[in-house]
Coordinates of C-alpha atoms in Angstrom, one line a residue:
Chain A
M1 CA 101.7 84.1 89.2
E2 CA 102.8 81.6 91.9
T3 CA 101.3 82.0 95.3
L4 CA 103.2 83.9 98.0
E5 CA 104.0 80.6 99.9
Q6 CA 105.6 79.1 96.8
I7 CA 107.7 82.3 96.1
K8 CA 108.7 82.4 99.7
N9 CA 109.9 78.8 99.7
R10 CA 111.8 79.2 96.5
A11 CA 113.5 82.4 97.7
E12 CA 114.4 80.8 101.0
L13 CA 116.0 77.9 99.3
A14 CA 117.9 80.1 96.8
A15 CA 119.3 82.7 99.2
R16 CA 120.8 80.7 102.1
G17 CA 119.8 81.9 105.5
A18 CA 117.2 84.3 104.3
K19 CA 114.1 84.6 106.5
I20 CA 111.0 85.7 104.8
D21 CA 107.6 86.3 106.5
I22 CA 104.3 86.7 104.9
V23 CA 102.4 89.9 106.0
V24 CA 98.7 89.2 105.5
N25 CA 96.6 92.0 104.1
P26 CA 93.2 91.8 105.7
G27 CA 91.5 94.1 103.2
P28 CA 89.5 93.2 100.1
S29 CA 92.4 93.9 97.7
G30 CA 94.2 90.8 98.8
Q31 CA 97.7 92.1 98.1
S32 CA 99.6 90.4 100.8
S33 CA 103.3 91.0 101.0
L34 CA 106.6 89.3 101.8
L35 CA 108.7 90.7 104.6
L36 CA 112.4 90.3 103.8
D37 CA 115.2 90.4 106.4
N38 CA 117.5 93.2 105.8
E39 CA 120.7 91.1 105.6
H40 CA 119.6 89.0 102.7
A41 CA 117.3 91.5 101.0
V42 CA 119.5 92.2 98.0
G43 CA 120.1 88.5 97.4
V44 CA 116.4 87.8 97.5
A45 CA 115.6 90.7 95.3
T46 CA 118.2 89.6 92.7
F47 CA 116.7 86.1 92.8
L48 CA 113.2 87.4 92.3
R49 CA 114.4 89.4 89.3
D50 CA 116.4 86.7 87.6
H51 CA 114.5 83.5 88.2
P52 CA 112.8 82.5 84.9
A53 CA 109.5 81.6 86.5
L54 CA 109.2 84.8 88.5
G55 CA 111.0 87.3 86.4
F56 CA 110.1 90.4 88.4
D57 CA 112.1 92.8 86.2
F58 CA 110.1 95.9 86.8
C59 CA 110.0 97.6 90.2
S60 CA 107.2 100.0 89.8
N61 CA 106.7 101.7 93.1
V62 CA 108.8 102.3 96.2
T63 CA 107.0 103.7 99.3
G64 CA 108.2 104.7 102.7
V65 CA 105.9 104.2 105.6
D66 CA 106.3 105.4 109.2
W67 CA 104.7 103.3 112.0
L68 CA 104.8 104.8 115.5
D69 CA 104.7 102.8 118.7
R70 CA 101.3 101.4 118.9
V71 CA 99.1 99.1 121.0
V72 CA 97.1 96.4 119.3
K73 CA 94.1 95.0 121.3
K74 CA 93.2 91.4 120.5
T75 CA 90.1 89.7 121.8
I76 CA 90.2 85.9 122.2
K77 CA 87.5 83.6 123.6
V78 CA 88.9 81.6 126.4
K79 CA 87.2 78.7 128.3
Q80 CA 87.2 79.4 132.0
I81 CA 85.5 77.7 134.9
V82 CA 83.2 80.2 136.5
D83 CA 81.3 79.0 139.6
G84 CA 81.9 75.4 138.7
V85 CA 80.5 75.8 135.1
E86 CA 82.7 76.0 132.0
K87 CA 82.0 79.2 130.1
E88 CA 83.5 81.0 127.2
V89 CA 84.8 84.4 128.3
D90 CA 86.2 87.2 126.2
Q91 CA 89.8 88.0 127.1
T92 CA 91.5 91.0 125.7
T93 CA 95.2 91.1 125.4
E94 CA 97.2 94.2 124.6
E95 CA 100.3 93.9 122.5
K96 CA 102.8 96.7 122.3
I97 CA 104.4 97.0 118.9
P98 CA 107.4 99.3 118.9
G99 CA 107.6 101.8 116.0
Y100 CA 109.6 101.2 112.9
L101 CA 110.2 102.6 109.4
E102 CA 109.3 100.6 106.4
S103 CA 110.0 100.6 102.7
V104 CA 107.5 98.8 100.4
Y105 CA 108.3 97.8 96.8
H106 CA 105.7 96.9 94.2
L107 CA 107.2 94.5 91.7
F108 CA 105.8 93.5 88.3
S109 CA 107.0 91.3 85.5
M110 CA 107.2 92.8 82.0
K111 CA 108.3 89.5 80.5
L112 CA 105.6 87.3 82.0
K113 CA 103.1 90.1 82.5
H114 CA 102.2 89.3 86.1
G115 CA 102.2 91.1 89.4
P116 CA 102.1 92.8 91.8
L117 CA 104.4 91.2 94.2
V118 CA 104.8 93.4 97.3
I119 CA 108.0 93.1 99.3
R120 CA 108.8 95.2 102.4
M121 CA 111.8 95.8 104.6
R122 CA 111.7 97.2 108.1
A123 CA 114.2 99.4 110.0
P124 CA 113.5 99.1 113.7
N125 CA 115.5 102.1 114.9
R126 CA 113.6 105.2 113.9
N127 CA 116.4 107.5 115.0
D128 CA 119.1 105.9 112.9
A129 CA 117.3 103.9 110.3
H130 CA 119.3 101.9 107.8
L131 CA 118.1 99.6 105.0
P132 CA 119.8 98.0 102.1
S133 CA 119.3 99.8 98.8
L134 CA 117.7 97.9 96.0
T135 CA 118.9 100.4 93.4
P136 CA 121.6 98.0 92.2
V137 CA 118.9 95.5 91.4
W138 CA 116.2 97.8 90.0
R139 CA 117.4 101.2 88.7
S140 CA 113.9 102.6 89.1
A141 CA 114.4 102.7 92.8
E142 CA 117.1 105.4 92.5
L143 CA 115.0 108.5 92.6
Q144 CA 112.3 106.9 94.8
E145 CA 114.8 105.8 97.5
R146 CA 116.3 109.3 97.4
E147 CA 112.8 110.6 98.1
I148 CA 112.2 108.2 101.0
F149 CA 115.6 109.3 102.5
D150 CA 114.5 112.9 102.1
L151 CA 111.1 112.6 103.5
Y152 CA 111.4 109.7 106.0
G153 CA 115.1 109.7 106.9
I154 CA 115.8 106.1 106.0
H155 CA 119.5 105.7 104.9
F156 CA 119.7 103.2 102.0
D157 CA 123.1 101.6 102.2
G158 CA 124.5 101.0 98.8
H159 CA 122.6 103.7 97.0
P160 CA 124.9 105.5 94.5
D161 CA 123.7 109.0 95.1
L162 CA 121.8 109.5 98.4
R163 CA 121.0 113.2 98.7
R164 CA 117.9 115.2 99.5
I165 CA 115.7 115.5 96.4
L166 CA 112.5 117.4 97.1
M167 CA 113.4 119.5 100.2
W168 CA 116.2 121.9 100.1
D169 CA 119.7 120.7 101.1
E170 CA 119.8 122.8 104.3
F171 CA 116.6 121.4 105.6
K172 CA 117.0 119.4 108.8
D173 CA 114.0 117.2 109.5
H174 CA 112.1 114.6 107.7
P175 CA 108.6 116.0 107.1
M176 CA 106.6 112.8 106.2
R177 CA 107.2 111.2 109.6
K178 CA 104.1 110.9 111.6
D179 CA 105.6 112.7 114.6
Y180 CA 107.0 115.6 112.6
V181 CA 106.1 119.1 113.9
P182 CA 106.3 121.9 111.4
P183 CA 108.2 124.9 112.6
D184 CA 106.2 128.1 113.5
D185 CA 108.1 130.1 110.9
F186 CA 109.6 128.4 107.9
E187 CA 111.5 131.5 106.9
W188 CA 113.2 132.2 110.1
E189 CA 116.9 133.0 109.8
P190 CA 119.2 134.6 112.3
T191 CA 119.1 138.3 111.9
P192 CA 121.4 140.9 113.6
H193 CA 118.5 142.5 115.4
D194 CA 119.6 141.5 118.9
E195 CA 123.2 142.5 118.4
V196 CA 122.2 145.8 116.9
L197 CA 120.0 146.4 119.8
A198 CA 122.8 145.8 122.2
R199 CA 125.1 148.2 120.4
A200 CA 122.4 150.8 120.3
K201 CA 122.1 150.6 124.1
Q202 CA 125.9 151.2 124.4
H203 CA 125.8 154.1 122.0
Y204 CA 123.0 156.2 123.3
P205 CA 123.1 157.4 126.9
P206 CA 120.4 155.9 129.2
R207 CA 117.2 157.8 129.5
P208 CA 116.9 159.8 132.7
Q209 CA 115.2 157.9 135.4
L210 CA 112.4 160.0 136.6
D211 CA 110.4 159.4 139.8
G212 CA 106.7 159.9 139.7
A213 CA 106.6 163.1 141.7
E214 CA 108.5 165.0 138.9
K215 CA 106.1 163.7 136.3
I216 CA 103.2 165.2 138.1
T217 CA 104.6 168.5 139.3
S218 CA 106.6 169.8 136.3
H219 CA 105.4 168.2 133.1
S220 CA 107.0 170.7 130.9
D221 CA 110.5 170.1 132.3
V222 CA 110.4 166.4 131.6
A223 CA 109.1 166.9 128.1
T224 CA 111.8 169.4 127.1
P225 CA 115.1 168.5 128.9
N226 CA 117.0 171.1 126.9
K227 CA 115.4 173.9 128.6
Chain B
M1 CA 121.1 124.5 96.2
S2 CA 124.8 125.1 96.8
A3 CA 125.5 121.6 97.9
T4 CA 124.4 120.3 94.5
L5 CA 126.9 122.3 92.7
E6 CA 129.6 121.1 95.1
T7 CA 128.6 117.5 94.4
I8 CA 129.1 118.0 90.7
E9 CA 132.4 119.7 91.3
A10 CA 133.6 116.9 93.6
M11 CA 132.7 114.2 91.1
E12 CA 135.4 112.6 89.0
R13 CA 135.8 114.2 85.7
P14 CA 136.2 112.2 82.5
P15 CA 139.5 112.4 80.6
V16 CA 139.3 115.3 78.2
T17 CA 140.1 114.2 74.6
M18 CA 139.2 117.2 72.5
S19 CA 140.5 120.7 73.1
S20 CA 137.8 123.0 74.1
R21 CA 137.7 126.8 74.8
L22 CA 138.2 126.3 78.5
D23 CA 141.5 124.3 78.0
G24 CA 140.0 121.0 79.1
E25 CA 137.9 122.5 81.8
L26 CA 134.2 121.4 82.0
L27 CA 131.8 124.3 81.8
E28 CA 129.0 124.0 84.2
V29 CA 125.7 125.4 83.1
S30 CA 122.6 125.5 85.2
M31 CA 119.7 125.1 82.8
G32 CA 116.5 126.2 84.4
P33 CA 114.5 126.6 86.6
Q34 CA 113.1 129.4 84.5
H35 CA 114.0 128.0 81.1
P36 CA 110.9 128.0 78.9
S37 CA 111.6 124.4 77.7
T38 CA 111.8 122.9 81.1
H39 CA 107.9 122.7 81.3
G40 CA 107.8 124.3 84.7
V41 CA 110.3 125.0 87.4
F42 CA 112.9 122.2 86.7
R43 CA 116.6 122.6 86.7
M44 CA 119.4 120.6 85.3
N45 CA 123.0 121.0 86.2
V46 CA 124.9 120.2 83.0
A47 CA 128.6 119.8 82.7
L48 CA 129.7 120.6 79.1
E49 CA 132.8 120.0 77.2
G50 CA 132.5 122.5 74.4
E51 CA 128.9 121.8 73.5
T52 CA 128.8 118.2 74.4
V53 CA 127.1 117.1 77.6
R54 CA 129.4 115.1 79.9
K55 CA 127.3 115.1 83.0
L56 CA 123.7 116.0 83.8
K57 CA 122.1 116.1 87.2
P58 CA 118.4 117.0 87.5
V59 CA 117.4 119.2 90.4
F60 CA 113.8 118.7 91.7
G61 CA 111.7 120.2 94.4
Y62 CA 110.7 123.7 93.2
L63 CA 107.1 122.8 93.1
H64 CA 107.1 120.5 96.1
R65 CA 104.1 121.0 98.5
N66 CA 104.0 117.5 100.1
H67 CA 100.9 116.4 98.3
E68 CA 101.2 113.0 100.0
Q69 CA 101.1 114.5 103.5
I70 CA 98.1 116.6 102.6
G71 CA 96.4 113.5 101.3
E72 CA 97.1 111.8 104.7
N73 CA 95.5 114.7 106.6
T74 CA 92.4 114.8 104.3
T75 CA 89.5 112.4 104.0
Y76 CA 89.5 109.9 101.1
L77 CA 87.1 112.0 99.1
G78 CA 88.7 115.2 100.0
S79 CA 91.9 114.2 98.1
M80 CA 89.9 113.7 94.9
P81 CA 90.0 117.3 93.7
Y82 CA 93.6 117.6 94.8
T83 CA 94.6 114.7 92.4
D84 CA 93.7 117.1 89.5
R85 CA 96.6 119.2 90.4
L86 CA 99.2 116.4 90.1
D87 CA 99.3 116.2 86.3
Y88 CA 97.2 119.2 85.5
F89 CA 96.9 118.2 81.8
C90 CA 95.3 114.9 82.6
S91 CA 93.0 115.4 85.6
M92 CA 90.5 112.7 84.3
T93 CA 93.1 109.9 84.4
N94 CA 94.4 111.1 87.8
N95 CA 90.9 110.9 89.1
W96 CA 90.5 107.4 87.7
A97 CA 93.7 106.1 89.1
Y98 CA 92.8 107.3 92.6
A99 CA 89.2 106.1 92.4
L100 CA 90.5 102.7 91.1
S101 CA 92.8 102.3 94.1
V102 CA 90.2 103.3 96.6
E103 CA 87.8 100.9 95.0
K104 CA 90.4 98.1 95.4
L105 CA 91.0 99.1 99.0
A106 CA 87.3 99.0 99.9
G107 CA 86.0 96.4 97.4
I108 CA 83.6 98.6 95.5
E109 CA 81.9 97.7 92.2
V110 CA 81.4 100.2 89.4
P111 CA 78.3 100.3 87.3
E112 CA 78.7 99.8 83.6
R113 CA 77.7 103.2 82.3
A114 CA 80.3 104.7 84.6
E115 CA 83.0 102.4 83.3
Y116 CA 82.1 103.5 79.7
L117 CA 82.2 107.2 80.7
R118 CA 85.6 106.6 82.4
V119 CA 87.1 105.0 79.3
I120 CA 85.7 107.8 77.0
L121 CA 87.1 110.5 79.2
A122 CA 90.4 108.8 79.7
E123 CA 90.9 108.4 76.0
L124 CA 89.9 111.9 75.3
T125 CA 92.5 112.9 77.9
R126 CA 95.1 110.9 76.1
L127 CA 94.2 112.6 72.8
Q128 CA 94.6 116.1 74.2
N129 CA 97.7 115.3 76.2
H130 CA 99.5 113.8 73.3
A131 CA 98.4 116.5 70.9
S132 CA 99.7 119.2 73.2
L133 CA 102.9 117.3 73.9
L134 CA 103.7 117.2 70.2
G135 CA 103.0 120.9 70.0
F136 CA 105.3 121.7 73.0
L137 CA 108.1 119.5 71.7
L138 CA 108.1 121.3 68.4
S139 CA 108.0 124.5 70.2
D140 CA 111.2 123.4 72.1
M141 CA 112.8 122.7 68.8
G142 CA 112.3 126.2 67.6
A143 CA 109.0 125.9 65.6
W144 CA 107.7 128.6 67.8
G145 CA 104.0 128.9 68.1
T146 CA 102.4 127.5 65.0
P147 CA 102.5 123.7 65.7
L148 CA 101.5 124.4 69.3
M149 CA 98.5 126.5 68.3
Y150 CA 97.5 123.8 65.8
A151 CA 97.5 121.2 68.7
F152 CA 95.9 123.6 71.2
R153 CA 93.0 124.2 68.7
E154 CA 92.2 120.5 68.9
R155 CA 92.9 120.3 72.6
E156 CA 90.5 123.2 73.3
K157 CA 87.6 121.3 71.6
I158 CA 88.2 118.4 74.0
L159 CA 88.5 120.8 77.0
D160 CA 85.2 122.3 76.0
L161 CA 83.7 118.9 76.3
F162 CA 85.2 118.4 79.8
E163 CA 83.9 121.8 80.8
S164 CA 80.4 121.1 79.7
L165 CA 80.4 117.8 81.5
S166 CA 82.3 118.6 84.8
G167 CA 82.2 122.4 85.0
S168 CA 85.9 122.9 84.6
R169 CA 88.3 122.7 81.7
M170 CA 91.3 121.2 83.5
M171 CA 90.5 120.7 87.1
C172 CA 87.6 118.3 86.4
D173 CA 87.2 116.4 89.7
Y174 CA 84.9 114.1 87.9
M175 CA 85.3 110.6 89.2
R176 CA 83.8 109.3 92.5
F177 CA 84.4 106.0 94.3
G178 CA 82.1 103.6 92.5
G179 CA 81.3 105.8 89.6
C180 CA 81.2 109.3 88.2
R181 CA 79.8 112.6 89.5
V182 CA 77.5 113.8 86.7
D183 CA 75.8 111.9 83.8
A184 CA 76.6 112.7 80.2
S185 CA 73.6 113.8 78.1
E186 CA 72.8 112.5 74.7
E187 CA 73.9 115.9 73.3
W188 CA 77.2 115.6 75.0
L189 CA 77.8 112.2 73.6
A190 CA 76.8 113.4 70.1
G191 CA 79.3 116.3 70.5
A192 CA 82.0 113.9 71.6
K193 CA 81.3 111.7 68.6
Q194 CA 81.6 114.7 66.2
I195 CA 85.0 115.7 67.7
V196 CA 86.3 112.1 67.6
D197 CA 85.2 111.8 64.0
R198 CA 87.0 114.9 62.9
F199 CA 90.1 114.1 64.9
P200 CA 91.8 111.8 62.3
K201 CA 91.7 114.7 59.8
F202 CA 93.8 116.8 62.3
L203 CA 96.2 113.9 62.7
D204 CA 96.7 113.5 59.0
E205 CA 97.4 117.2 58.6
F206 CA 99.7 117.3 61.6
E207 CA 101.7 114.2 60.6
E208 CA 102.1 115.5 57.1
L209 CA 103.2 119.0 58.1
I210 CA 105.4 118.0 61.0
L211 CA 106.4 114.4 61.4
Q212 CA 107.8 114.2 57.9
N213 CA 109.5 117.5 58.2
E214 CA 113.2 117.3 57.3
I215 CA 114.4 119.5 60.2
V216 CA 112.3 117.5 62.7
I217 CA 113.8 114.3 61.4
A218 CA 117.3 115.7 61.5
R219 CA 116.9 116.9 65.1
T220 CA 115.2 113.8 66.5
Q221 CA 116.4 110.7 64.8
N222 CA 119.3 108.9 66.6
V223 CA 119.0 111.5 69.4
G224 CA 118.5 110.3 73.0
K225 CA 118.5 106.5 72.3
L226 CA 117.1 104.4 75.1
A227 CA 117.7 100.6 75.1
A228 CA 114.8 98.4 76.1
D229 CA 116.6 96.6 78.9
L230 CA 117.7 99.8 80.6
A231 CA 114.2 101.2 80.2
I232 CA 112.6 98.2 81.9
S233 CA 115.2 98.3 84.7
A234 CA 114.7 101.9 85.3
G235 CA 110.9 101.5 85.5
I236 CA 110.1 103.7 82.5
T237 CA 106.5 103.3 81.5
G238 CA 104.1 104.6 78.9
P239 CA 104.9 105.7 75.4
M240 CA 108.5 106.1 76.3
L241 CA 108.9 102.5 77.2
R242 CA 107.0 101.3 74.1
A243 CA 109.2 103.5 71.9
S244 CA 112.1 101.3 73.0
G245 CA 110.3 98.3 71.9
A246 CA 109.0 96.7 75.1
N247 CA 105.4 95.6 74.7
Y248 CA 103.8 96.7 78.0
D249 CA 100.5 98.5 78.1
I250 CA 98.6 98.3 81.4
R251 CA 95.3 98.6 79.5
K252 CA 96.2 95.2 78.0
V253 CA 98.1 93.7 80.9
D254 CA 95.8 94.5 83.7
G255 CA 92.6 94.9 81.7
Y256 CA 91.2 97.3 84.2
G257 CA 87.8 98.9 83.7
I258 CA 86.3 97.5 80.5
Y259 CA 89.3 97.8 78.3
P260 CA 89.3 94.1 77.3
R261 CA 86.0 94.8 75.4
F262 CA 87.7 97.1 72.9
K263 CA 89.9 96.2 69.9
F264 CA 93.0 98.3 69.7
R265 CA 96.6 97.9 68.9
I266 CA 99.8 98.9 70.9
P267 CA 102.3 100.8 68.7
L268 CA 105.9 99.8 69.3
G269 CA 109.1 101.6 68.4
D270 CA 112.3 100.1 66.9
H271 CA 115.0 102.5 67.8
G272 CA 114.0 104.1 71.1
D273 CA 115.1 107.5 69.9
T274 CA 113.3 110.8 70.2
Y275 CA 111.7 110.4 66.8
D276 CA 110.2 107.0 67.9
R277 CA 108.8 108.7 71.0
L278 CA 107.3 111.3 68.9
M279 CA 105.7 108.9 66.5
M280 CA 104.5 106.8 69.4
R281 CA 102.3 109.7 70.5
A282 CA 100.9 110.2 67.0
L283 CA 100.1 106.5 66.6
E284 CA 98.6 106.2 70.1
M285 CA 96.2 109.0 69.2
R286 CA 94.9 107.0 66.3
E287 CA 94.4 104.0 68.6
S288 CA 92.6 106.2 71.1
V289 CA 90.3 107.4 68.3
E290 CA 89.6 103.7 67.5
I291 CA 88.6 103.0 71.2
L292 CA 86.4 106.1 71.3
K293 CA 84.7 105.1 68.1
Q294 CA 83.8 101.7 69.7
A295 CA 82.9 103.1 73.1
L296 CA 80.7 106.0 72.2
P297 CA 77.9 104.1 70.3
Q298 CA 78.0 101.1 72.8
I299 CA 77.4 103.1 76.0
P300 CA 74.5 101.6 77.9
A301 CA 71.9 103.5 80.0
G302 CA 71.8 103.0 83.7
P303 CA 73.1 104.5 86.9
I304 CA 76.5 106.2 87.0
V305 CA 77.4 105.6 90.6
N306 CA 77.2 102.6 92.9
P307 CA 74.5 103.6 95.4
K308 CA 76.0 101.4 98.2
V309 CA 79.0 103.6 98.6
K310 CA 78.9 105.9 101.5
V311 CA 79.7 109.5 100.7
R312 CA 79.8 110.7 104.3
A313 CA 81.7 108.8 106.9
F314 CA 83.5 106.7 104.3
R315 CA 85.9 104.4 106.1
P316 CA 87.5 101.5 104.1
P317 CA 88.4 98.4 106.0
V318 CA 91.9 97.9 107.4
G319 CA 94.3 96.9 104.6
E320 CA 96.3 98.2 101.8
A321 CA 95.9 98.4 98.0
Y322 CA 98.0 99.5 95.0
G323 CA 96.0 100.5 92.0
R324 CA 97.4 101.6 88.7
I325 CA 96.2 102.7 85.2
E326 CA 97.9 103.5 81.9
G327 CA 98.0 107.3 82.1
P328 CA 99.0 109.3 79.0
K329 CA 102.5 109.7 80.5
G330 CA 102.9 106.2 81.9
E331 CA 101.9 104.1 84.8
L332 CA 100.0 106.2 87.3
G333 CA 99.5 104.4 90.5
F334 CA 98.2 105.1 94.0
Y335 CA 99.3 103.1 97.0
L336 CA 96.9 103.4 100.0
I337 CA 97.1 102.0 103.5
S338 CA 94.0 102.2 105.6
D339 CA 93.9 101.8 109.3
G340 CA 90.1 101.9 109.4
G341 CA 89.9 105.7 109.9
P342 CA 88.4 108.4 107.7
N343 CA 91.8 109.4 106.3
P344 CA 94.3 107.1 104.6
Y345 CA 97.3 106.2 106.9
R346 CA 99.5 106.3 103.9
Y347 CA 98.7 107.9 100.6
R348 CA 101.4 107.4 98.0
V349 CA 101.4 108.6 94.4
R350 CA 103.5 106.8 91.8
P351 CA 104.2 109.6 89.4
P352 CA 105.1 108.4 85.9
S353 CA 106.9 111.6 84.8
F354 CA 109.1 111.6 87.9
I355 CA 110.3 108.1 87.5
N356 CA 110.7 108.6 83.7
L357 CA 113.4 111.2 84.6
T358 CA 115.6 108.6 86.2
I359 CA 117.4 107.9 83.0
L360 CA 117.5 111.5 81.7
E361 CA 121.3 111.7 82.1
D362 CA 121.8 108.3 80.3
M363 CA 119.9 109.6 77.3
C364 CA 121.7 113.0 77.2
L365 CA 125.3 112.0 77.6
G366 CA 127.3 112.6 74.4
H367 CA 124.7 114.8 72.8
V368 CA 125.0 118.6 72.3
V369 CA 123.3 120.8 74.7
A370 CA 120.6 121.8 72.3
D371 CA 119.5 118.2 72.1
V372 CA 118.9 118.1 75.9
M373 CA 115.8 120.2 75.4
V374 CA 114.4 117.9 72.7
I375 CA 115.1 114.8 74.8
L376 CA 113.6 116.4 77.9
G377 CA 110.5 117.4 75.8
S378 CA 110.1 113.9 74.6
V379 CA 110.0 112.5 78.1
D380 CA 106.7 114.4 78.6
I381 CA 106.9 115.7 82.2
V382 CA 104.6 117.9 84.2
M383 CA 106.2 119.5 87.3
G384 CA 103.0 119.3 89.3
E385 CA 103.4 115.5 89.2
V386 CA 107.2 115.4 89.4
D387 CA 107.6 117.4 92.6
R388 CA 104.2 116.7 94.2

């Protein structure tokens, strides 16, 4: 397989105006990924599938990831003059990264037997997340994108049949989000209890209001009002 | 699930060419979720014209328990026994796929004896999964009981091996990061060898009795055809893909574990119909027997787990990894994102039987409703994995 830089350059040449970034994976697996811009994602994906030297005809896995707002601390050594002597001092900078929703695609080639190529797309607005659907390019994304829509709430524009798949249709929230709070009672449904109670109050006469003195003096009278 | 019914109703209906009992109306049948041939709680909304399937929409989620979120709230090792419950027929391969992904994520080496044990157990799993699938499929076709019991007789011998090794028949929880949990004794290996040596006899008998049966051939040949290019585009993997003629086996392509050391062939189908998918399982069992015959005498002595791997306070470095193996049902993958903590930040299962259902409608259209059960049976699904 070609290196990520080569694939990136090829794709940027083929799809005019496409901007692709490389997201470096610091772990030992070394599976770095390409970050596509949402506008040109379908064009780039089609190119990756159809180009004879790349031939990523098999989209294996589609994953949704939720990233909340976070602060990344970076420590850099800076040269500073302290008391007239130049010294290296640690300087920590805090970078605020706003939250986003992400969909990650793992691509393989069945023809050329290479892979994985990891591509990802990011939806910055977590409240109304929209991403282009890659189902027209790889049919295997159909059920998996439906699952991400269900569990993460990313709307895939261009998906042929975007419905809830694992949760029931009446369910409101997206349970795989990191800030999801499960309800206290999953089986709560509005019951007529309160209305029934109000009608009951109208129907039955109010209980006699008794002051404390009666209670103490004539116990038997209070207990049997018919007497 | 009322909205699903509405969706089918709202869909455009095909022009009716033949007269049916309902005067051109499509009859909507909800197959499942309690149908015995749906292999669990799985439902299909089928629109029928007479007996012919015109539309089919699978309905998922009856067994959904958000496995992935539970995995995110548990430590890495804590998810290992829970992977057994994904595809409860093949807990050994589930364990392996998860262990492989974590080993990629953390950069862990596996000792040689453990690799051999993993191959032996994965191939035994493949034998028992394929044998019981053939039994279930014939049971769906109406050969009630007998073929299934023939298959279960063999399966039970393999499950006895699993039980004596790991303590459990189906929920084995056997693999660990960087190795396996308990060592196999000489007696165990001898017992495994005996079962493997006798297995081809069962295969001969089974193939002669069933795969050459006239009724089986009539019900499966030219039923549920799947073209290779559609299968590749739809991400179909495993025996189902190879029945369509695409040569893709992750054991050969990735060469994970020590598979490159063994000589085995990949059976390929010509037509991509249900009969080819059936035959694919029978032929793959023979190749698994070949691998086991090579692996069992070769297994070296030595440690079964990498001693450098921390059991407590296991924290992989920041990063992500996707690991996959060739499970009996197809490509089983795990995608893990680590933020350096004791739990995975993201824990994703790539379930083969879920993704293999993508083209269920395409395979069933135009066939009679009785064929739907046969086609679904040949996909080989387990609901624990489909719904997660």
